[in-house]
Tab-separated table of N, CA, C and O in Angstrom:
chain	number	residue	atom	x	y	z
Q	1	MET	N	149.649	117.470	-97.628
Q	1	MET	CA	148.500	118.114	-98.838
Q	1	MET	C	147.370	116.852	-98.942
Q	1	MET	O	147.852	115.636	-98.736
Q	2	LEU	N	146.767	117.298	-99.392
Q	2	LEU	CA	145.171	116.399	-99.634
Q	2	LEU	C	145.378	115.647	-100.755
Q	2	LEU	O	145.650	116.658	-101.739
Q	3	PHE	N	144.917	114.732	-100.936
Q	3	PHE	CA	144.628	113.963	-102.195
Q	3	PHE	C	143.520	112.898	-102.163
Q	3	PHE	O	142.793	112.410	-101.157
Q	4	ALA	N	142.704	112.776	-103.401
Q	4	ALA	CA	141.374	112.158	-103.566
Q	4	ALA	C	141.785	110.934	-104.249
Q	4	ALA	O	142.796	110.948	-105.291
Q	5	ILE	N	141.308	110.060	-103.475
Q	5	ILE	CA	141.500	108.522	-104.193
Q	5	ILE	C	140.324	107.955	-104.793
Q	5	ILE	O	139.756	107.684	-103.804
Q	6	ILE	N	140.311	107.975	-105.728
Q	6	ILE	CA	139.034	107.555	-106.383
Q	6	ILE	C	138.935	106.058	-106.925
Q	6	ILE	O	139.559	106.172	-108.189
Q	7	CYS	N	138.517	104.911	-106.848
Q	7	CYS	CA	138.505	104.137	-107.285
Q	7	CYS	C	137.158	103.282	-107.800
Q	7	CYS	O	136.123	103.551	-107.081
Q	8	THR	N	137.085	102.594	-109.077
Q	8	THR	CA	136.493	102.092	-109.329
Q	8	THR	C	136.501	100.498	-109.416
Q	8	THR	O	137.427	100.111	-109.965
Q	9	ASP	N	135.226	99.646	-108.872
Q	9	ASP	CA	135.398	98.263	-108.858
Q	9	ASP	C	135.196	97.719	-110.159
Q	9	ASP	O	134.247	98.411	-111.029
Q	10	ARG	N	135.744	96.510	-110.541
Q	10	ARG	CA	135.579	95.752	-111.142
Q	10	ARG	C	134.023	95.267	-111.724
Q	10	ARG	O	133.470	94.963	-110.714
Q	11	PRO	N	133.104	95.327	-112.662
Q	11	PRO	CA	131.996	94.725	-112.574
Q	11	PRO	C	132.208	93.052	-112.202
Q	11	PRO	O	132.794	92.520	-112.433
Q	12	GLY	N	130.699	93.212	-111.460
Q	12	GLY	CA	130.398	91.825	-110.682
Q	12	GLY	C	131.344	91.294	-109.431
Q	12	GLY	O	131.365	90.432	-109.350
Q	13	SER	N	131.847	92.538	-108.962
Q	13	SER	CA	132.946	92.252	-107.813
Q	13	SER	C	132.044	92.251	-106.604
Q	13	SER	O	133.079	92.531	-105.337
Q	14	LEU	N	130.805	92.722	-106.504
Q	14	LEU	CA	130.546	93.085	-104.935
Q	14	LEU	C	130.599	91.701	-104.081
Q	14	LEU	O	131.174	91.953	-102.967
Q	15	ASP	N	130.742	90.596	-104.471
Q	15	ASP	CA	131.099	89.655	-103.496
Q	15	ASP	C	132.474	89.693	-102.836
Q	15	ASP	O	132.992	89.456	-101.789
Q	16	LEU	N	133.736	89.727	-103.687
Q	16	LEU	CA	134.971	90.100	-103.631
Q	16	LEU	C	134.805	91.033	-102.517
Q	16	LEU	O	135.658	91.137	-101.604
Q	17	ARG	N	134.137	92.429	-102.963
Q	17	ARG	CA	134.237	93.743	-102.031
Q	17	ARG	C	133.834	93.137	-100.710
Q	17	ARG	O	134.367	93.748	-99.759
Q	18	MET	N	132.543	92.540	-100.681
Q	18	MET	CA	132.017	92.037	-99.164
Q	18	MET	C	132.855	91.056	-98.423
Q	18	MET	O	133.223	91.079	-97.036
Q	19	ALA	N	133.661	90.159	-98.925
Q	19	ALA	CA	134.628	89.145	-98.166
Q	19	ALA	C	136.166	90.098	-97.623
Q	19	ALA	O	136.607	89.621	-96.912
Q	20	THR	N	136.231	90.977	-98.649
Q	20	THR	CA	137.695	91.897	-98.132
Q	20	THR	C	137.303	92.906	-97.240
Q	20	THR	O	138.174	93.403	-96.753
Q	21	ARG	N	136.000	93.133	-96.604
Q	21	ARG	CA	135.704	94.553	-96.434
Q	21	ARG	C	136.314	94.326	-94.820
Q	21	ARG	O	136.683	95.501	-94.517
Q	22	ALA	N	136.147	93.430	-94.058
Q	22	ALA	CA	136.721	93.303	-92.913
Q	22	ALA	C	138.338	93.602	-92.925
Q	22	ALA	O	138.648	94.842	-92.049
Q	23	GLN	N	139.135	93.404	-93.781
Q	23	GLN	CA	140.458	93.618	-93.784
Q	23	GLN	C	140.571	95.167	-94.249
Q	23	GLN	O	141.403	96.090	-93.795
Q	24	HIS	N	139.646	95.691	-95.195
Q	24	HIS	CA	139.584	96.743	-95.781
Q	24	HIS	C	139.696	97.979	-94.490
Q	24	HIS	O	140.405	99.310	-94.280
Q	25	LEU	N	138.504	97.665	-93.751
Q	25	LEU	CA	138.114	98.612	-92.838
Q	25	LEU	C	139.444	98.587	-91.653
Q	25	LEU	O	139.447	99.403	-91.103
Q	26	ALA	N	139.697	97.466	-91.393
Q	26	ALA	CA	141.046	97.526	-90.668
Q	26	ALA	C	142.324	98.191	-91.012
Q	26	ALA	O	142.708	98.963	-90.318
Q	27	PHE	N	142.683	98.177	-92.180
Q	27	PHE	CA	143.632	99.145	-92.553
Q	27	PHE	C	142.985	100.436	-92.748
Q	27	PHE	O	143.889	101.424	-92.256
Q	28	LEU	N	142.072	101.091	-92.812
Q	28	LEU	CA	141.719	102.592	-92.714
Q	28	LEU	C	142.147	102.706	-91.504
Q	28	LEU	O	142.421	103.745	-90.780
Q	29	GLU	N	141.373	101.979	-89.864
Q	29	GLU	CA	141.347	102.189	-88.904
Q	29	GLU	C	142.896	102.149	-88.834
Q	29	GLU	O	143.497	103.265	-87.735
Q	30	LEU	N	144.047	101.452	-89.202
Q	30	LEU	CA	145.452	101.482	-88.702
Q	30	LEU	C	145.978	102.875	-89.552
Q	30	LEU	O	146.591	103.311	-88.940
Q	31	ASN	N	145.285	103.559	-90.495
Q	31	ASN	CA	145.440	104.573	-91.211
Q	31	ASN	C	144.842	105.943	-90.985
Q	31	ASN	O	144.799	107.191	-91.442
Q	32	LYS	N	143.702	106.001	-89.757
Q	32	LYS	CA	142.617	107.188	-89.652
Q	32	LYS	C	143.341	108.312	-89.355
Q	32	LYS	O	142.563	109.597	-89.767
Q	33	ALA	N	144.356	108.635	-89.006
Q	33	ALA	CA	144.892	109.835	-88.696
Q	33	ALA	C	145.031	110.626	-89.847
Q	33	ALA	O	144.891	111.981	-90.198
Q	34	ALA	N	145.199	110.042	-90.945
Q	34	ALA	CA	145.748	110.694	-92.520
Q	34	ALA	C	144.087	110.942	-93.418
Q	34	ALA	O	144.296	111.862	-94.281
Q	35	ILE	N	143.157	109.850	-92.876
Q	35	ILE	CA	142.100	110.096	-93.723
Q	35	ILE	C	141.268	111.282	-92.681
Q	35	ILE	O	140.511	111.173	-91.946
Q	36	GLN	N	140.767	112.099	-93.902
Q	36	GLN	CA	139.702	113.388	-94.001
Q	36	GLN	C	138.423	112.415	-94.326
Q	36	GLN	O	137.308	113.287	-93.574
Q	37	PHE	N	138.121	111.670	-94.899
Q	37	PHE	CA	136.951	111.403	-95.680
Q	37	PHE	C	137.042	109.925	-96.304
Q	37	PHE	O	138.099	109.698	-96.961
Q	38	GLY	N	136.133	108.818	-96.125
Q	38	GLY	CA	136.203	107.841	-96.847
Q	38	GLY	C	134.959	107.273	-96.960
Q	38	GLY	O	134.149	107.349	-95.859
Q	39	GLY	N	134.726	106.551	-97.705
Q	39	GLY	CA	133.079	105.468	-98.136
Q	39	GLY	C	133.190	104.937	-99.350
Q	39	GLY	O	133.599	105.421	-100.418
Q	40	PRO	N	132.215	104.496	-99.443
Q	40	PRO	CA	131.836	103.511	-100.704
Q	40	PRO	C	131.002	104.670	-101.680
Q	40	PRO	O	130.462	105.399	-101.393
Q	41	GLN	N	131.118	104.435	-102.901
Q	41	GLN	CA	130.472	105.231	-104.142
Q	41	GLN	C	129.744	104.220	-104.355
Q	41	GLN	O	129.512	102.553	-104.034
Q	42	LEU	N	128.479	104.324	-104.710
Q	42	LEU	CA	127.122	103.424	-104.895
Q	42	LEU	C	126.489	103.735	-106.200
Q	42	LEU	O	126.945	104.660	-106.605
Q	43	ASP	N	125.962	102.600	-106.614
Q	43	ASP	CA	125.259	102.260	-108.173
Q	43	ASP	C	124.067	102.686	-108.117
Q	43	ASP	O	123.289	103.248	-107.023
Q	44	SER	N	123.310	102.707	-109.006
Q	44	SER	CA	122.161	102.823	-109.120
Q	44	SER	C	121.164	102.344	-108.180
Q	44	SER	O	119.852	102.556	-107.761
Q	45	ASP	N	121.246	101.015	-107.620
Q	45	ASP	CA	120.563	100.355	-106.797
Q	45	ASP	C	121.037	100.483	-105.277
Q	45	ASP	O	120.490	99.889	-104.231
Q	46	GLY	N	121.943	101.566	-104.619
Q	46	GLY	CA	122.551	101.829	-103.717
Q	46	GLY	C	123.726	100.638	-103.066
Q	46	GLY	O	123.858	100.673	-102.062
Q	47	LYS	N	124.021	99.808	-104.129
Q	47	LYS	CA	125.463	98.925	-103.786
Q	47	LYS	C	126.470	99.530	-104.332
Q	47	LYS	O	126.702	100.314	-104.817
Q	48	PRO	N	127.368	98.981	-103.024
Q	48	PRO	CA	128.826	99.652	-103.389
Q	48	PRO	C	129.277	99.371	-104.691
Q	48	PRO	O	129.188	98.405	-105.067
Q	49	CYS	N	129.935	100.268	-105.170
Q	49	CYS	CA	130.673	100.182	-106.550
Q	49	CYS	C	132.079	100.643	-107.153
Q	49	CYS	O	132.497	100.786	-107.987
Q	50	GLY	N	132.356	101.360	-105.835
Q	50	GLY	CA	133.793	102.001	-105.713
Q	50	GLY	C	134.040	102.597	-104.544
Q	50	GLY	O	133.394	102.452	-103.310
Q	51	SER	N	135.443	103.097	-104.195
Q	51	SER	CA	135.661	103.959	-102.760
Q	51	SER	C	136.165	105.183	-103.085
Q	51	SER	O	136.529	105.543	-104.402
Q	52	LEU	N	135.882	106.249	-102.303
Q	52	LEU	CA	136.385	107.288	-102.636
Q	52	LEU	C	137.223	107.755	-101.088
Q	52	LEU	O	136.665	107.940	-99.627
Q	53	ILE	N	138.372	108.266	-100.604
Q	53	ILE	CA	139.101	108.464	-99.776
Q	53	ILE	C	139.670	109.808	-100.348
Q	53	ILE	O	140.599	109.969	-101.140
Q	54	LEU	N	139.594	110.721	-99.020
Q	54	LEU	CA	140.383	111.980	-99.145
Q	54	LEU	C	141.703	111.904	-98.049
Q	54	LEU	O	140.940	111.442	-96.893
Q	55	LEU	N	142.817	111.728	-98.479
Q	55	LEU	CA	143.720	111.440	-97.406
Q	55	LEU	C	144.894	112.745	-97.434
Q	55	LEU	O	145.281	113.024	-98.945
Q	56	GLU	N	145.193	112.923	-96.445
Q	56	GLU	CA	146.314	113.654	-95.864
Q	56	GLU	C	147.823	112.851	-96.203
Q	56	GLU	O	147.969	111.798	-95.529
Q	57	ALA	N	148.105	113.560	-97.184
Q	57	ALA	CA	149.649	112.593	-97.539
Q	57	ALA	C	150.823	113.875	-97.856
Q	57	ALA	O	150.287	114.782	-98.203
Q	58	GLU	N	152.008	113.102	-97.535
Q	58	GLU	CA	153.302	114.180	-97.970
Q	58	GLU	C	153.203	114.580	-99.023
Q	58	GLU	O	153.669	115.319	-99.664
Q	59	ASP	N	153.122	113.641	-100.141
Q	59	ASP	CA	153.207	113.952	-101.624
Q	59	ASP	C	152.680	112.795	-102.187
Q	59	ASP	O	152.091	111.719	-101.736
Q	60	ARG	N	152.736	112.630	-103.640
Q	60	ARG	CA	151.972	111.858	-104.437
Q	60	ARG	C	152.441	110.527	-104.396
Q	60	ARG	O	151.382	109.377	-104.274
Q	61	ALA	N	153.519	109.933	-104.174
Q	61	ALA	CA	154.302	108.966	-103.953
Q	61	ALA	C	153.639	108.325	-102.865
Q	61	ALA	O	152.997	107.200	-102.759
Q	62	SER	N	153.495	108.925	-101.753
Q	62	SER	CA	152.616	108.409	-100.392
Q	62	SER	C	151.135	108.003	-100.646
Q	62	SER	O	150.862	107.083	-100.024
Q	63	ALA	N	150.777	109.084	-101.176
Q	63	ALA	CA	149.207	108.706	-101.242
Q	63	ALA	C	149.025	107.317	-102.297
Q	63	ALA	O	147.990	106.773	-102.054
Q	64	GLU	N	149.713	107.206	-103.170
Q	64	GLU	CA	149.698	106.257	-104.103
Q	64	GLU	C	150.357	104.736	-103.389
Q	64	GLU	O	149.641	103.788	-103.970
Q	65	GLY	N	151.001	104.966	-102.430
Q	65	GLY	CA	151.245	104.050	-101.780
Q	65	GLY	C	150.398	103.379	-100.663
Q	65	GLY	O	150.268	101.741	-100.842
Q	66	PHE	N	149.711	104.419	-99.995
Q	66	PHE	CA	148.758	104.113	-99.432
Q	66	PHE	C	147.462	103.250	-100.286
Q	66	PHE	O	146.861	102.568	-99.850
Q	67	ALA	N	147.189	103.789	-101.527
Q	67	ALA	CA	146.100	103.072	-102.382
Q	67	ALA	C	146.423	101.742	-102.456
Q	67	ALA	O	145.809	100.917	-102.874
Q	68	ALA	N	147.649	101.608	-103.253
Q	68	ALA	CA	148.292	100.159	-103.216
Q	68	ALA	C	148.324	99.058	-102.438
Q	68	ALA	O	148.110	97.931	-102.401
Q	69	ALA	N	148.173	99.736	-100.890
Q	69	ALA	CA	148.441	98.952	-99.854
Q	69	ALA	C	147.189	98.456	-98.992
Q	69	ALA	O	147.065	97.682	-98.524
Q	70	ASP	N	145.917	98.985	-99.811
Q	70	ASP	CA	144.864	98.736	-99.506
Q	70	ASP	C	144.466	97.249	-99.589
Q	70	ASP	O	144.577	96.917	-100.936
Q	71	PRO	N	143.548	96.742	-98.678
Q	71	PRO	CA	142.985	95.050	-98.994
Q	71	PRO	C	142.702	95.036	-100.356
Q	71	PRO	O	142.493	93.925	-100.914
Q	72	TYR	N	141.634	96.021	-100.564
Q	72	TYR	CA	140.797	96.160	-101.693
Q	72	TYR	C	141.754	95.924	-103.289
Q	72	TYR	O	141.855	94.967	-103.942
Q	73	ALA	N	142.995	96.848	-103.199
Q	73	ALA	CA	143.600	97.000	-104.136
Q	73	ALA	C	144.313	95.709	-103.924
Q	73	ALA	O	144.721	95.197	-105.233
Q	74	LYS	N	144.822	94.854	-103.012
Q	74	LYS	CA	145.706	93.656	-102.811
Q	74	LYS	C	145.017	92.817	-103.528
Q	74	LYS	O	145.695	91.665	-104.359
Q	75	VAL	N	143.627	92.523	-103.746
Q	75	VAL	CA	143.090	91.337	-104.095
Q	75	VAL	C	142.309	91.816	-105.544
Q	75	VAL	O	141.576	91.127	-105.999
Q	76	ASP	N	142.753	92.550	-106.225
Q	76	ASP	CA	142.388	93.474	-107.461
Q	76	ASP	C	141.077	93.756	-107.833
Q	76	ASP	O	140.493	93.258	-109.055
Q	77	LEU	N	140.580	94.187	-106.652
Q	77	LEU	CA	138.895	94.774	-106.362
Q	77	LEU	C	138.583	95.888	-107.683
Q	77	LEU	O	137.619	95.888	-108.478
Q	78	PHE	N	139.481	96.570	-107.878
Q	78	PHE	CA	139.217	98.053	-108.792
Q	78	PHE	C	139.709	97.858	-110.198
Q	78	PHE	O	140.741	96.991	-110.451
Q	79	GLU	N	138.803	98.171	-110.803
Q	79	GLU	CA	139.191	98.653	-112.258
Q	79	GLU	C	140.153	99.615	-112.458
Q	79	GLU	O	140.389	99.495	-113.226
Q	80	SER	N	139.730	100.527	-112.035
Q	80	SER	CA	140.527	101.634	-111.966
Q	80	SER	C	140.879	102.541	-110.673
Q	80	SER	O	140.136	102.356	-109.609
Q	81	VAL	N	142.034	102.886	-110.726
Q	81	VAL	CA	142.424	104.125	-109.451
Q	81	VAL	C	142.873	105.203	-110.261
Q	81	VAL	O	143.724	105.262	-110.574
Q	82	ILE	N	142.510	106.436	-109.527
Q	82	ILE	CA	142.828	107.826	-109.672
Q	82	ILE	C	143.234	108.199	-108.373
Q	82	ILE	O	142.523	108.443	-107.543
Q	83	VAL	N	144.824	108.903	-108.319
Q	83	VAL	CA	145.030	109.811	-107.412
Q	83	VAL	C	145.152	111.068	-107.517
Q	83	VAL	O	146.241	111.303	-108.623
Q	84	ARG	N	144.121	112.074	-106.661
Q	84	ARG	CA	144.976	113.259	-107.401
Q	84	ARG	C	144.775	114.292	-106.299
Q	84	ARG	O	143.976	114.176	-105.676
Q	85	PRO	N	145.675	115.283	-106.249
Q	85	PRO	CA	145.774	116.415	-105.672
Q	85	PRO	C	144.774	117.088	-105.469
Q	85	PRO	O	144.085	117.094	-106.421
Q	86	LEU	N	144.294	117.556	-104.405
Q	86	LEU	CA	142.923	118.252	-104.189
Q	86	LEU	C	143.119	119.407	-102.993
Q	86	LEU	O	144.198	119.316	-102.295
Q	87	ARG	N	142.520	120.783	-103.569
Q	87	ARG	CA	142.896	122.059	-102.629
Q	87	ARG	C	141.575	122.275	-101.851
Q	87	ARG	O	140.364	122.391	-102.628
Q	88	THR	N	141.115	121.780	-100.627
Q	88	THR	CA	139.984	122.488	-99.743
Q	88	THR	C	140.054	123.788	-100.060
Q	88	THR	O	140.682	124.891	-99.721
Q	89	VAL	N	138.440	124.035	-100.597
Q	89	VAL	CA	137.878	125.673	-100.808
Q	89	VAL	C	136.973	125.779	-100.149
Q	89	VAL	O	136.594	126.911	-99.302
Q	90	PHE	N	136.253	124.879	-99.718
Q	90	PHE	CA	134.796	125.148	-99.072
Q	90	PHE	C	134.665	123.684	-98.158
Q	90	PHE	O	134.929	122.805	-98.474
Q	91	ARG	N	134.494	123.895	-96.753
Q	91	ARG	CA	134.579	122.778	-95.243
Q	91	ARG	C	133.930	123.194	-94.472
Q	91	ARG	O	133.802	124.311	-93.999
Q	92	ASP	N	132.912	122.579	-93.561
Q	92	ASP	CA	132.342	122.435	-93.003
Q	92	ASP	C	131.043	123.720	-92.722
Q	92	ASP	O	131.067	124.539	-91.481
Q	93	GLY	N	130.727	123.939	-94.155
Q	93	GLY	CA	129.401	124.724	-94.042
Q	93	GLY	C	130.059	126.337	-94.386
Q	93	GLY	O	129.532	127.181	-94.300
Q	94	GLN	N	131.744	126.420	-94.657
Q	94	GLN	CA	131.999	127.547	-94.644
Q	94	GLN	C	133.668	127.879	-96.047
Q	94	GLN	O	133.746	126.457	-96.005
Q	95	LEU	N	133.688	128.800	-96.462
Q	95	LEU	CA	134.854	128.973	-97.170
Q	95	LEU	C	136.123	128.661	-96.052
Q	95	LEU	O	136.251	129.028	-95.574
Q	96	ALA	N	137.205	127.775	-96.713
Q	96	ALA	CA	137.998	127.250	-96.061
Q	96	ALA	C	139.548	128.074	-96.518
Q	96	ALA	O	140.320	128.133	-95.919
Q	97	GLU	N	139.423	129.050	-97.297
Q	97	GLU	CA	140.434	129.869	-97.851
Q	97	GLU	C	140.774	130.917	-97.101
Q	97	GLU	O	139.943	131.600	-96.763
């Protein structure tokens, strides 16, 4: 099942994000087989202010476990984390249903 993991950074935490980025990227690399898409959300100045990951996981508990294991989560970067199941309807320029 596909899950959207939507994370919002705590205000004023860009330095913490940048200091933890290498560990975060290494974590993503270890889990790349399950990641459909991932990247930072950007603020009005084009600076990272959150994350969006589309993750293939067995169930919600597995997706939540993935989110909790992210080095960004471990250093308390996020103000909020939302994990939601997602159904693909449109992909790669065409309907997927």
